XYZ file of C-alpha atoms in Angstrom:
712
model
C 28.508 -1.925 10.708
C 28.955 -4.692 8.639
C 25.610 -7.208 8.195
C 22.477 -6.926 8.684
C 22.198 -7.068 12.397
C 24.837 -6.920 15.508
C 25.328 -10.963 15.442
C 25.988 -11.173 12.025
C 28.934 -8.239 12.312
C 29.866 -9.812 15.227
C 30.172 -13.521 13.551
C 32.277 -11.543 10.817
C 34.481 -10.198 13.490
C 34.816 -13.160 15.419
C 35.594 -15.122 11.694
C 38.373 -12.347 11.163
C 40.126 -12.163 14.277
C 42.025 -15.890 13.912
C 42.380 -14.981 9.758
C 43.859 -11.433 10.462
C 46.635 -11.730 12.854
C 48.941 -8.561 13.306
C 51.873 -10.412 14.647
C 54.976 -9.245 13.071
C 52.934 -5.865 12.647
C 54.893 -2.587 14.423
C 52.495 -2.142 17.351
C 51.476 1.142 16.837
C 50.417 0.010 13.428
C 48.250 -3.034 15.213
C 46.985 -1.249 17.791
C 45.496 1.530 14.897
C 44.084 -1.789 13.174
C 41.983 -2.739 15.907
C 40.849 0.495 16.549
C 39.425 0.543 13.181
C 38.247 -3.218 13.074
C 35.389 -1.909 15.991
C 33.760 -0.295 13.053
C 32.510 -3.875 12.183
C 30.114 -4.176 15.183
C 29.500 -0.292 15.743
C 25.772 0.081 14.394
C 26.520 3.570 14.032
C 29.027 3.960 11.592
C 27.881 3.519 8.141
C 29.416 0.295 7.095
C 33.078 -1.007 8.105
C 36.786 -0.466 7.462
C 38.401 -3.873 7.741
C 42.424 -3.824 8.274
C 43.740 -7.376 6.864
C 47.012 -8.366 6.647
C 47.491 -10.357 3.257
C 50.545 -12.599 2.873
C 52.942 -11.365 0.182
C 50.620 -7.804 -0.009
C 50.786 -6.531 3.532
C 48.443 -4.892 5.212
C 45.036 -3.712 3.472
C 41.950 -2.232 4.447
C 38.526 -3.338 3.278
C 35.704 -1.031 2.970
C 31.995 -2.497 2.969
C 28.849 -1.300 3.484
C 25.447 -2.368 3.125
C 23.530 -0.090 1.483
C 24.239 2.378 -1.465
C 22.899 5.224 0.881
C 25.575 4.113 3.334
C 28.343 3.637 0.782
C 27.409 7.665 -0.334
C 27.496 8.856 2.860
C 30.767 6.859 3.737
C 32.754 7.499 0.458
C 33.294 11.317 0.462
C 34.707 11.630 3.908
C 36.887 8.500 3.392
C 38.325 10.261 0.293
C 38.940 13.542 2.189
C 40.587 12.181 4.733
C 42.826 9.010 3.602
C 42.036 9.307 -0.678
C 45.071 9.319 -3.239
C 47.789 11.113 -1.223
C 47.851 8.259 1.271
C 45.930 5.014 -0.060
C 44.591 4.000 -3.249
C 41.197 4.696 -2.463
C 39.097 6.515 -5.335
C 36.169 6.841 -3.878
C 34.971 4.051 -6.775
C 33.659 0.757 -5.781
C 35.093 -2.558 -6.524
C 34.327 -5.545 -5.976
C 35.908 -8.271 -3.571
C 38.408 -11.117 -5.458
C 37.947 -14.848 -4.513
C 41.857 -15.078 -4.214
C 41.641 -15.450 0.379
C 39.451 -16.351 2.803
C 39.690 -12.703 4.164
C 37.503 -11.036 1.111
C 35.191 -14.605 0.853
C 34.491 -14.250 4.559
C 33.162 -9.965 4.279
C 31.340 -11.347 0.945
C 29.176 -13.677 2.700
C 27.903 -10.661 4.124
C 26.281 -9.532 0.821
C 27.301 -5.885 1.001
C 25.899 -3.577 -1.586
C 29.366 -1.406 -2.524
C 33.391 -2.758 -1.413
C 36.605 -1.827 -2.459
C 40.147 -2.399 -0.825
C 42.060 0.725 0.101
C 46.385 -0.534 -0.516
C 48.476 1.209 1.892
C 52.354 1.718 0.708
C 53.579 -0.798 3.113
C 56.353 1.351 4.599
C 55.591 2.394 8.895
C 55.228 5.705 8.437
C 52.613 5.285 5.110
C 51.015 2.918 7.618
C 50.719 5.118 10.382
C 49.526 8.244 8.520
C 46.821 5.781 6.362
C 45.576 4.234 9.825
C 45.463 7.530 11.561
C 43.551 9.175 8.628
C 40.973 6.134 8.906
C 40.944 6.410 12.580
C 39.976 10.080 12.268
C 37.348 8.976 9.749
C 35.841 6.943 12.284
C 35.864 9.374 14.857
C 34.739 12.463 12.644
C 31.387 10.229 11.685
C 30.643 9.253 15.743
C 30.569 12.648 16.023
C 28.427 13.835 13.326
C 24.586 12.981 13.777
C 23.047 9.597 12.533
C 20.581 10.301 10.105
C 19.030 7.032 10.060
C 18.882 6.600 14.126
C 19.275 9.823 16.012
C 16.646 11.716 13.705
C 13.726 8.659 13.285
C 12.342 8.408 9.709
C 9.485 11.083 9.290
C 5.917 10.253 8.763
C 5.866 12.548 5.169
C 8.520 9.865 4.517
C 6.690 6.627 4.867
C 3.748 7.603 3.477
C 5.292 8.176 0.106
C 7.338 5.139 0.705
C 3.522 3.804 0.689
C 2.225 5.349 -2.149
C 5.393 4.544 -4.078
C 4.916 0.825 -3.526
C 1.183 1.242 -4.208
C 2.496 2.521 -7.720
C 4.274 -0.479 -8.681
C 2.106 -2.985 -7.023
C 4.510 -4.129 -4.206
C 1.448 -5.116 -1.792
C 3.578 -7.104 1.047
C 6.197 -3.752 0.898
C 3.348 -1.398 1.224
C 1.486 -3.523 3.955
C 4.988 -3.499 6.190
C 4.851 0.190 6.208
C 1.040 0.405 6.624
C 2.158 -2.147 9.799
C 4.947 0.444 10.955
C 2.652 3.175 10.478
C 0.529 1.350 12.863
C 2.073 0.195 15.531
C 4.508 3.674 15.758
C 1.252 5.444 16.041
C 2.117 7.679 13.401
C -1.265 8.031 12.320
C -4.907 8.317 14.045
C -6.480 5.381 13.897
C -8.896 6.613 11.174
C -6.432 7.581 9.163
C -4.686 4.291 9.342
C -7.921 2.649 8.390
C -8.118 5.034 5.311
C -4.432 3.726 3.955
C -5.488 0.120 4.877
C -8.563 1.027 2.335
C -6.467 2.631 -0.141
C -4.170 -0.443 -0.043
C -7.146 -3.223 -0.895
C -8.606 -0.952 -3.455
C -5.183 -0.896 -5.427
C -5.283 -4.352 -6.048
C -9.049 -4.805 -6.258
C -9.648 -6.556 -3.324
C -12.790 -5.218 -3.122
C -14.507 -7.810 -0.636
C -11.815 -7.423 1.692
C -12.790 -3.888 2.078
C -16.220 -4.518 2.863
C -15.030 -7.355 5.390
C -13.087 -4.399 7.541
C -14.143 -4.348 11.121
C -15.918 -1.569 11.445
C -16.552 -0.823 7.610
C -20.053 0.335 8.332
C -18.494 3.073 10.795
C -16.133 4.019 8.355
C -19.014 5.075 5.722
C -20.182 7.323 8.636
C -16.926 9.164 9.537
C -15.499 12.255 7.812
C -13.406 11.334 5.381
C -11.777 12.593 2.009
C -13.883 12.180 -0.994
C -11.564 9.361 -2.466
C -12.046 6.853 0.716
C -15.463 7.657 -0.088
C -14.881 6.427 -3.975
C -13.598 3.304 -3.129
C -16.304 2.502 -0.282
C -18.515 2.896 -2.987
C -16.728 0.709 -5.131
C -16.490 -1.810 -2.835
C -19.747 -2.312 -2.078
C -20.782 -2.052 -6.132
C -18.210 -5.015 -6.833
C -19.384 -7.521 -4.205
C -23.001 -7.036 -4.428
C -23.999 -5.121 -7.367
C -21.387 -5.955 -10.556
C -22.292 -9.826 -10.605
C -26.084 -9.095 -11.899
C -25.325 -5.953 -13.519
C -23.422 -7.274 -15.889
C -26.200 -10.077 -16.496
C -28.326 -7.358 -17.096
C -31.015 -8.474 -14.492
C -33.094 -5.500 -13.607
C -34.894 -7.315 -10.862
C -31.601 -8.958 -8.556
C -29.987 -5.270 -9.097
C -32.832 -3.517 -7.447
C -33.786 -6.275 -5.289
C -29.920 -6.757 -3.712
C -29.286 -2.865 -3.544
C -32.702 -2.454 -1.358
C -32.041 -5.187 0.731
C -27.974 -5.592 1.387
C -26.488 -1.946 0.174
C -28.945 0.497 0.385
C -28.205 1.196 3.986
C -24.867 1.236 4.251
C -24.294 3.343 1.056
C -26.914 6.488 1.662
C -24.323 8.121 3.977
C -22.111 8.261 1.221
C -24.820 9.665 -1.990
C -24.248 12.868 -1.459
C -24.234 15.717 -3.402
C -21.859 17.552 -5.125
C -20.744 14.254 -6.093
C -16.504 13.163 -5.285
C -14.649 14.174 -8.756
C -13.476 10.545 -9.127
C -16.471 8.607 -8.433
C -16.500 5.337 -10.527
C -18.800 3.536 -12.912
C -19.648 1.624 -9.854
C -20.279 4.507 -7.600
C -22.363 6.154 -10.430
C -24.500 3.126 -10.643
C -25.324 3.269 -6.955
C -26.076 7.014 -7.071
C -28.638 5.923 -10.082
C -30.307 3.260 -7.951
C -30.354 5.658 -4.869
C -32.350 8.347 -7.420
C -34.601 5.695 -9.154
C -36.028 4.421 -5.091
C -36.134 7.995 -4.019
C -37.890 10.360 -6.965
C -37.377 12.778 -3.740
C -33.614 13.229 -4.745
C -33.694 15.913 -7.094
C -30.028 16.627 -6.463
C -28.940 13.076 -7.457
C -31.529 13.027 -10.769
C -29.396 16.586 -11.678
C -25.869 15.118 -10.806
C -26.396 11.853 -13.169
C -27.630 13.799 -16.291
C -23.802 15.161 -17.400
C -22.986 11.007 -16.491
C -25.518 9.162 -18.044
C -22.694 6.975 -20.414
C -21.580 5.519 -16.782
C -24.605 3.642 -16.512
C -24.855 1.366 -19.084
C -28.261 -0.346 -19.562
C -29.496 1.345 -16.723
C -30.110 4.687 -18.084
C -33.127 3.598 -20.250
C -34.262 0.326 -18.010
C -33.900 2.449 -14.182
C -33.537 6.140 -14.904
C -35.705 7.304 -17.468
C -34.886 10.984 -16.486
C -34.323 13.642 -19.373
C -32.808 16.683 -18.735
C -35.950 18.125 -19.254
C -37.674 16.592 -16.870
C -35.182 18.060 -14.090
C -36.752 21.873 -13.933
C -34.669 24.496 -12.017
C -36.247 26.217 -9.556
C -38.656 28.582 -10.373
C -37.573 31.473 -7.800
C -33.919 32.136 -7.280
C -33.401 32.688 -3.872
C -30.877 35.819 -3.204
C -27.627 34.200 -1.356
C -25.419 36.564 0.956
C -21.495 35.912 1.177
C -22.798 34.207 5.011
C -25.096 31.718 3.218
C -21.951 30.976 0.707
C -19.748 30.536 3.351
C -22.377 28.610 5.658
C -22.730 26.206 2.910
C -18.402 25.568 2.368
C -17.974 24.709 5.420
C -20.589 22.415 5.591
C -18.892 20.637 2.944
C -14.979 20.837 4.740
C -17.092 19.592 7.491
C -18.758 16.631 5.396
C -15.191 15.875 3.582
C -11.697 16.353 3.565
C -11.170 17.727 0.263
C -8.215 20.025 -0.747
C -11.274 21.998 -3.082
C -13.353 21.781 -0.004
C -11.201 24.160 2.035
C -9.986 26.332 -0.952
C -13.341 27.262 -1.386
C -14.336 27.955 2.349
C -10.859 29.791 2.263
C -12.078 32.228 -0.245
C -15.957 32.446 1.038
C -14.874 33.224 4.283
C -12.214 36.030 2.997
C -15.205 37.587 2.038
C -16.805 38.030 5.678
C -16.572 40.829 7.816
C -15.012 40.169 11.258
C -18.410 40.202 13.315
C -19.452 37.191 10.616
C -16.313 35.723 10.878
C -16.830 35.445 14.942
C -20.759 34.689 14.756
C -19.315 31.482 12.493
C -16.705 30.596 15.208
C -19.235 30.545 18.104
C -21.984 28.888 15.862
C -22.616 24.561 15.254
C -21.887 23.356 13.329
C -20.223 25.454 12.227
C -16.686 25.870 14.401
C -15.273 22.389 13.730
C -15.168 23.028 10.359
C -13.540 26.648 10.801
C -10.848 25.517 13.183
C -9.749 23.540 10.070
C -9.855 26.138 8.022
C -7.370 28.239 10.409
C -5.294 25.322 10.318
C -4.249 26.223 6.424
C -2.784 29.722 6.304
C -4.466 31.817 3.435
C -3.637 32.057 -0.010
C -2.038 28.321 0.293
C -4.732 25.857 -0.934
C -3.985 24.930 -4.272
C -5.970 23.798 -6.659
C -4.023 21.807 -9.159
C 0.078 20.384 -9.238
C 0.958 23.451 -11.064
C -0.010 25.640 -8.068
C 1.167 23.614 -5.650
C 4.510 23.505 -6.945
C 4.685 26.958 -7.635
C 3.921 27.532 -3.620
C 6.234 24.762 -2.715
C 8.776 27.429 -1.456
C 6.402 29.168 0.724
C 7.848 28.587 4.533
C 4.170 28.766 5.666
C 2.816 26.222 3.363
C 3.334 23.621 6.022
C 0.528 21.458 4.840
C 1.899 20.763 1.495
C 2.800 16.799 1.998
C -0.669 16.873 3.099
C -2.139 18.929 0.144
C 0.116 16.462 -1.908
C -2.004 13.017 -0.891
C -5.412 14.865 -1.334
C -4.527 16.518 -4.860
C -3.546 12.942 -6.469
C -6.866 11.721 -6.003
C -8.860 15.045 -6.545
C -7.399 17.470 -9.222
C -8.240 17.231 -12.212
C -5.389 16.152 -15.257
C -7.753 16.176 -18.282
C -7.458 19.642 -18.717
C -3.603 19.566 -18.041
C -3.183 17.063 -20.233
C -5.376 17.912 -23.375
C -4.112 21.386 -22.925
C -0.214 22.153 -24.626
C 0.106 25.186 -22.448
C -1.119 23.620 -18.943
C 1.225 20.871 -20.068
C 4.099 23.613 -20.174
C 3.577 25.127 -17.073
C 3.635 22.202 -15.299
C 6.853 21.288 -16.434
C 7.949 24.701 -16.132
C 6.883 24.857 -11.875
C 8.819 21.080 -11.755
C 11.809 22.782 -13.384
C 11.512 25.895 -10.903
C 11.151 23.740 -7.608
C 14.742 22.683 -7.919
C 16.680 26.721 -7.225
C 14.918 26.037 -3.702
C 15.960 24.196 -1.480
C 12.428 24.060 0.327
C 10.671 23.797 -2.717
C 13.062 20.918 -3.716
C 12.964 18.678 -0.442
C 8.943 18.982 -0.425
C 8.405 18.021 -4.259
C 11.326 14.925 -3.646
C 8.734 13.625 -1.321
C 5.845 14.267 -3.372
C 7.102 12.714 -6.050
C 5.288 9.315 -5.633
C 1.909 11.183 -5.517
C 2.874 12.874 -8.448
C 3.278 9.692 -10.025
C 0.051 8.060 -8.820
C -1.813 11.242 -10.616
C -0.515 10.518 -13.655
C -1.964 6.849 -13.370
C -5.334 7.935 -12.568
C -5.288 9.279 -16.371
C -7.025 6.344 -18.349
C -4.781 7.027 -21.141
C -2.006 6.790 -19.168
C 0.758 6.639 -20.770
C 0.315 9.616 -23.451
C 2.622 10.929 -25.503
C 0.855 14.705 -24.633
C 2.475 14.163 -21.170
C 5.899 12.922 -21.840
C 7.686 16.013 -21.407
C 6.330 15.992 -17.751
C 7.397 12.392 -17.427
C 10.413 12.987 -18.402
C 10.962 15.879 -16.158
C 9.442 14.126 -13.313
C 12.123 11.079 -14.277
C 15.114 13.932 -13.876
C 13.685 14.887 -10.163
C 13.800 11.508 -9.497
C 17.401 10.870 -10.736
C 18.640 14.501 -9.161
C 17.304 13.098 -5.698
C 19.109 10.194 -5.462
C 22.200 12.290 -6.755
C 21.367 13.879 -3.361
C 21.599 10.609 -1.219
C 17.773 10.036 -1.261
C 15.961 7.103 -2.037
C 15.613 5.936 -5.745
C 11.586 5.394 -5.867
C 10.454 2.300 -7.539
C 7.716 4.798 -8.735
C 10.979 6.033 -11.522
C 9.831 2.672 -12.782
C 6.796 3.674 -13.766
C 7.883 6.775 -15.773
C 10.852 4.695 -17.809
C 7.942 2.419 -18.687
C 5.487 5.281 -19.832
C 8.483 7.110 -22.160
C 9.440 3.841 -23.560
C 5.678 3.164 -24.945
C 5.173 6.348 -25.587
C 7.719 6.497 -28.146
C 11.020 8.627 -28.114
C 13.238 10.520 -30.640
C 17.067 9.688 -30.507
C 18.033 13.065 -28.282
C 15.404 12.092 -25.997
C 15.879 7.905 -25.735
C 19.871 9.610 -24.976
C 18.740 11.957 -21.854
C 16.018 8.875 -20.622
C 19.692 6.975 -20.369
C 21.594 9.331 -18.896
C 18.799 9.679 -16.246
C 18.948 6.105 -15.416
C 22.470 6.596 -15.475
C 21.907 9.024 -12.824
C 19.207 7.266 -10.947
C 21.592 3.647 -10.883
C 24.737 6.351 -9.659
C 28.275 5.499 -10.236
C 28.487 1.938 -8.452
C 25.266 0.120 -7.459
C 24.789 -2.336 -5.271
C 22.823 -5.328 -4.560
C 20.005 -3.656 -3.426
C 19.760 -1.898 -6.975
C 19.644 -5.441 -9.099
C 16.375 -6.207 -9.415
C 15.783 -2.303 -10.740
C 18.384 -2.110 -13.109
C 16.942 -5.823 -14.253
C 13.717 -4.570 -14.836
C 14.824 -1.516 -16.620
C 16.711 -3.758 -19.341
C 13.458 -5.812 -19.948
C 11.584 -2.570 -20.072
C 14.094 -1.416 -22.846
C 14.100 -5.002 -24.598
C 10.329 -4.899 -24.879
C 10.131 -1.185 -26.173
C 11.225 -0.168 -29.959
C 14.437 1.987 -29.983
C 14.998 5.196 -32.262
C 18.843 4.014 -32.597
C 19.430 0.484 -32.052
C 23.009 1.264 -31.446
C 22.028 2.868 -28.534
C 20.056 0.276 -26.917
C 22.287 -1.808 -27.452
C 25.276 -0.124 -25.880
C 23.156 0.543 -23.035
C 21.898 -2.803 -22.306
C 25.339 -4.564 -22.784
C 27.041 -1.566 -20.500
C 24.432 -1.478 -17.982
C 24.555 -5.716 -17.528
C 27.669 -5.424 -17.665
C 28.105 -3.193 -13.860
C 26.381 -6.141 -12.824
C 29.184 -8.850 -13.285
C 31.345 -7.575 -10.679
C 28.577 -8.108 -7.956
C 27.940 -11.575 -9.211
C 29.411 -13.478 -6.538
C 27.046 -11.308 -4.027
C 23.791 -11.763 -5.657
C 21.057 -13.923 -4.485
C 20.687 -17.180 -6.525
C 17.538 -15.704 -7.942
C 19.092 -12.705 -8.923
C 22.263 -14.718 -10.598
C 19.559 -16.984 -12.343
C 17.845 -13.619 -13.774
C 21.403 -12.108 -15.019
C 22.248 -15.335 -16.648
C 18.914 -15.275 -18.273
C 19.469 -11.902 -19.738
C 22.761 -11.907 -20.957
C 21.816 -14.760 -22.865
C 19.191 -13.051 -24.586
C 21.528 -10.227 -25.234
C 23.927 -13.025 -27.041
C 26.330 -11.867 -24.121
C 28.488 -14.171 -22.163
C 29.532 -14.024 -18.248
C 32.544 -15.358 -18.858
C 34.136 -12.860 -20.715
C 34.396 -10.368 -17.860
C 35.391 -13.273 -15.509
C 32.535 -14.208 -13.703
C 32.566 -17.849 -12.590
C 28.563 -18.536 -13.073
C 28.468 -22.252 -11.444
C 29.907 -20.205 -8.208
C 27.063 -20.914 -5.398
C 25.037 -18.480 -4.008
C 24.902 -18.420 -0.174
C 21.384 -18.418 0.080
C 18.770 -21.261 0.643
C 16.658 -20.345 -2.390
C 16.859 -23.025 -4.067
C 15.973 -25.643 -0.778
C 13.113 -23.296 -0.456
C 12.125 -24.104 -4.105
C 12.397 -27.900 -3.856
C 9.088 -29.722 -4.526
C 7.364 -26.625 -5.072
C 4.205 -25.984 -6.942
C 4.342 -22.793 -8.440
C 1.893 -21.124 -10.501
C 2.630 -18.030 -12.451
C -0.120 -15.520 -13.987
C 0.733 -12.772 -16.065
C -0.903 -11.820 -19.775
C 3.001 -11.173 -20.674
C 3.508 -14.887 -21.342
C 6.852 -14.794 -22.713
C 7.397 -13.251 -19.124
C 5.766 -15.957 -17.459
C 8.045 -18.413 -19.600
C 10.981 -16.995 -18.826
C 10.695 -17.409 -15.123
C 9.272 -20.685 -15.108
C 12.621 -21.488 -16.763
C 14.707 -19.666 -14.453
C 12.775 -21.379 -11.690
C 13.208 -24.921 -12.556
C 17.080 -24.307 -14.078
C 17.623 -22.767 -10.341
C 15.775 -26.112 -8.669
C 14.946 -28.976 -11.370
C 12.040 -29.961 -8.622
C 10.249 -27.216 -8.631
C 6.967 -27.699 -10.961
C 6.240 -24.468 -12.633
C 2.486 -23.666 -14.356
C 1.922 -20.906 -16.217
C -1.766 -19.216 -17.197
C -3.087 -15.992 -19.290
C -7.110 -16.911 -19.174
C -8.796 -13.559 -19.207
C -11.152 -14.976 -16.992
C -12.159 -17.782 -14.739
C -11.501 -21.435 -15.726
C -11.188 -24.988 -14.886
C -7.287 -24.719 -14.814
C -7.023 -21.445 -13.384
C -9.394 -22.491 -10.288
C -7.227 -25.983 -10.173
C -4.075 -23.833 -9.818
C -5.529 -20.895 -7.514
C -6.347 -24.149 -4.938
C -3.316 -26.351 -5.281
C -0.474 -24.423 -5.888
C 2.371 -24.216 -3.000
C 3.098 -20.187 -4.185
C 0.904 -18.383 -6.535
C 2.518 -15.103 -8.687
C 0.434 -12.510 -9.984
C 2.194 -9.903 -11.862
C -0.067 -7.076 -11.103
C 0.688 -4.763 -14.366
C -0.323 -7.492 -16.569
C -3.396 -8.636 -15.275
C -7.238 -9.332 -16.228
C -9.700 -7.946 -13.582
C -12.121 -10.906 -13.532
C -9.223 -13.134 -13.576
C -7.649 -11.508 -10.483
C -10.743 -11.851 -8.850
C -11.618 -15.240 -9.698
C -7.771 -16.513 -8.285
C -8.353 -14.319 -4.964
C -11.516 -16.177 -4.680
C -10.323 -19.579 -4.852
C -7.123 -18.898 -3.493
C -8.414 -17.936 -0.211
C -5.518 -17.766 2.552
C -3.271 -19.767 0.933
C 0.095 -17.570 -0.394
C -0.372 -14.788 -3.116
C 2.201 -12.856 -4.206
C 2.032 -9.701 -6.206
C 4.970 -8.819 -8.337
C 5.389 -5.701 -10.168
C 6.175 -4.696 -13.884
C 5.713 -7.053 -16.833
C 9.088 -8.577 -16.929
C 9.872 -11.974 -15.367
C 12.200 -10.667 -13.039
C 9.894 -9.075 -11.164
C 8.530 -12.720 -11.050
C 11.668 -14.159 -9.158
C 11.817 -10.507 -7.358
C 8.347 -11.404 -5.802
C 9.771 -15.440 -4.765
C 12.814 -13.419 -3.210
C 10.905 -11.121 -0.694
C 8.281 -13.848 0.111
C 11.370 -15.941 1.114
C 13.123 -13.195 3.017
């Protein structure tokens, strides 16, 4: 089907029928042509095959698809049934000319990929080609419809949710979360956990504390990562301000009266491995008010730097003051198993499951039976029984090694938890561990099951890498490169081009590359974009171009060739781009000293959207520490709609001007990767319920994309 919905497809068909008269054409040819026209409104057909009679050229067939994935599905079938032996089709997309109303009518639907199948005009040639195309329609009708017959799996939705969080696309992540909730893909508690992750990714701590049921969340069994986020939310909303002012009395009083009752159920030992400074300070306050909590005091010994001034003022505990027990109790394997099961019941941690499995393996059958019947161990036993033996990895290297095991059915669930729980400190600092991780990544491509699981886990791998406080680090460049290659291979197989690939591209460029690695990066990007990317990939391409322009290059000629070649590939699409995309392309072309006129692009050709009208008279604020990007975005918006008023700001904290922009702008755009924590909190506080958009990336095209997503 052409168009985004049936109504649009019907409008296209209605508009074409009076134009594409088959009068004077052989009845057999006309009948086959009308059969092909049904693909325009067929929701199950990946695109449309549109026969039209062009004066002076005869009958041709326009092929159009809404997405590049649909093009990749349709193109090889077309080439197989009606390739160069019958028509001009070679499998390569091409833009539609503007020489006839037929082409312009189809172009109004903004297809992602198009081409014109030219057919020799003899009756026999026409009949042969059209019959072959009818067989294409019938063959695809009999094939399983992967986009509708088989619903998109929950694991893929969760991967896309994480993918959007990785790059700061808050609205896109919220849409997926709403779908997971509305379609009852997850239970209410796990849906709430995802909502906490979404809000925490953007530092919206007050929204977490204000969630309905927050008091119940603190008591529920949950992954350690969620406990960490809930504690951080309590710290940021109640303790951070008096702590930064080093107001001892206020910190203690606020904790005791407002925070303690909420935090206490989550202040457990062992402490979650990902606990933040804010969480450690809540532990320290609890230890200060509860001297009997020796378990917390011991845990704090190795993390005193996280406590700041509290170490000397509130927690004067030296290592020698915490004495070990004078009597070493004798523990049995059954005691160890009980302790491990208690931890499993307390928190859904991958490490807890692994320890429990190991402890249970040491028990006799009668001891296992005893635990299955006894409370409170029976529930935890059921959880451990759901995980097959020997498939609970403790690192990404182990996960990748086990990914080809058919019994590893919990692979994606473990990957989701592992991104928050598994340490990267040892991996990043040890070349041997880095090499082992790269080898494991490459190994997965030799097995279909491992490859499929790894493809779905790619956003979780990127999220794990981003936890590194030094990200991006040159020591991990080989991991970034291997992951980007996997993204490219996934795309080549018809998979989704995850937005997280942009994170890896930026990481590799920032870390610096040698000449050969630079060429390899360009090759991966070409593979990701595909041989004929469409409108849906344009912003991804523009973000990539900007990243290359910001970074240094080992070879200026390689960069120049790549930038000009990549931008040139957008030229054939120019007439189908949105007005904001067209403006971005013109701006980047101007910076590269490149003229769109060289490729026959009519830059005065208006876009079919109404973005200019929706910007008319609007006051737009842009916050970014990358001031060159905000200035470029301002110029682009004002060029598209001169009446729009655009203000840019890069203050590092709250200021009267930033407050005025937050309170009075019609639209406020904040670049997520180029912002300051204090400023973002200040903006949210004074923005209230007014429109606040989050732009991914640091470039100006991401700002325009945020506006376009909002208008759509």
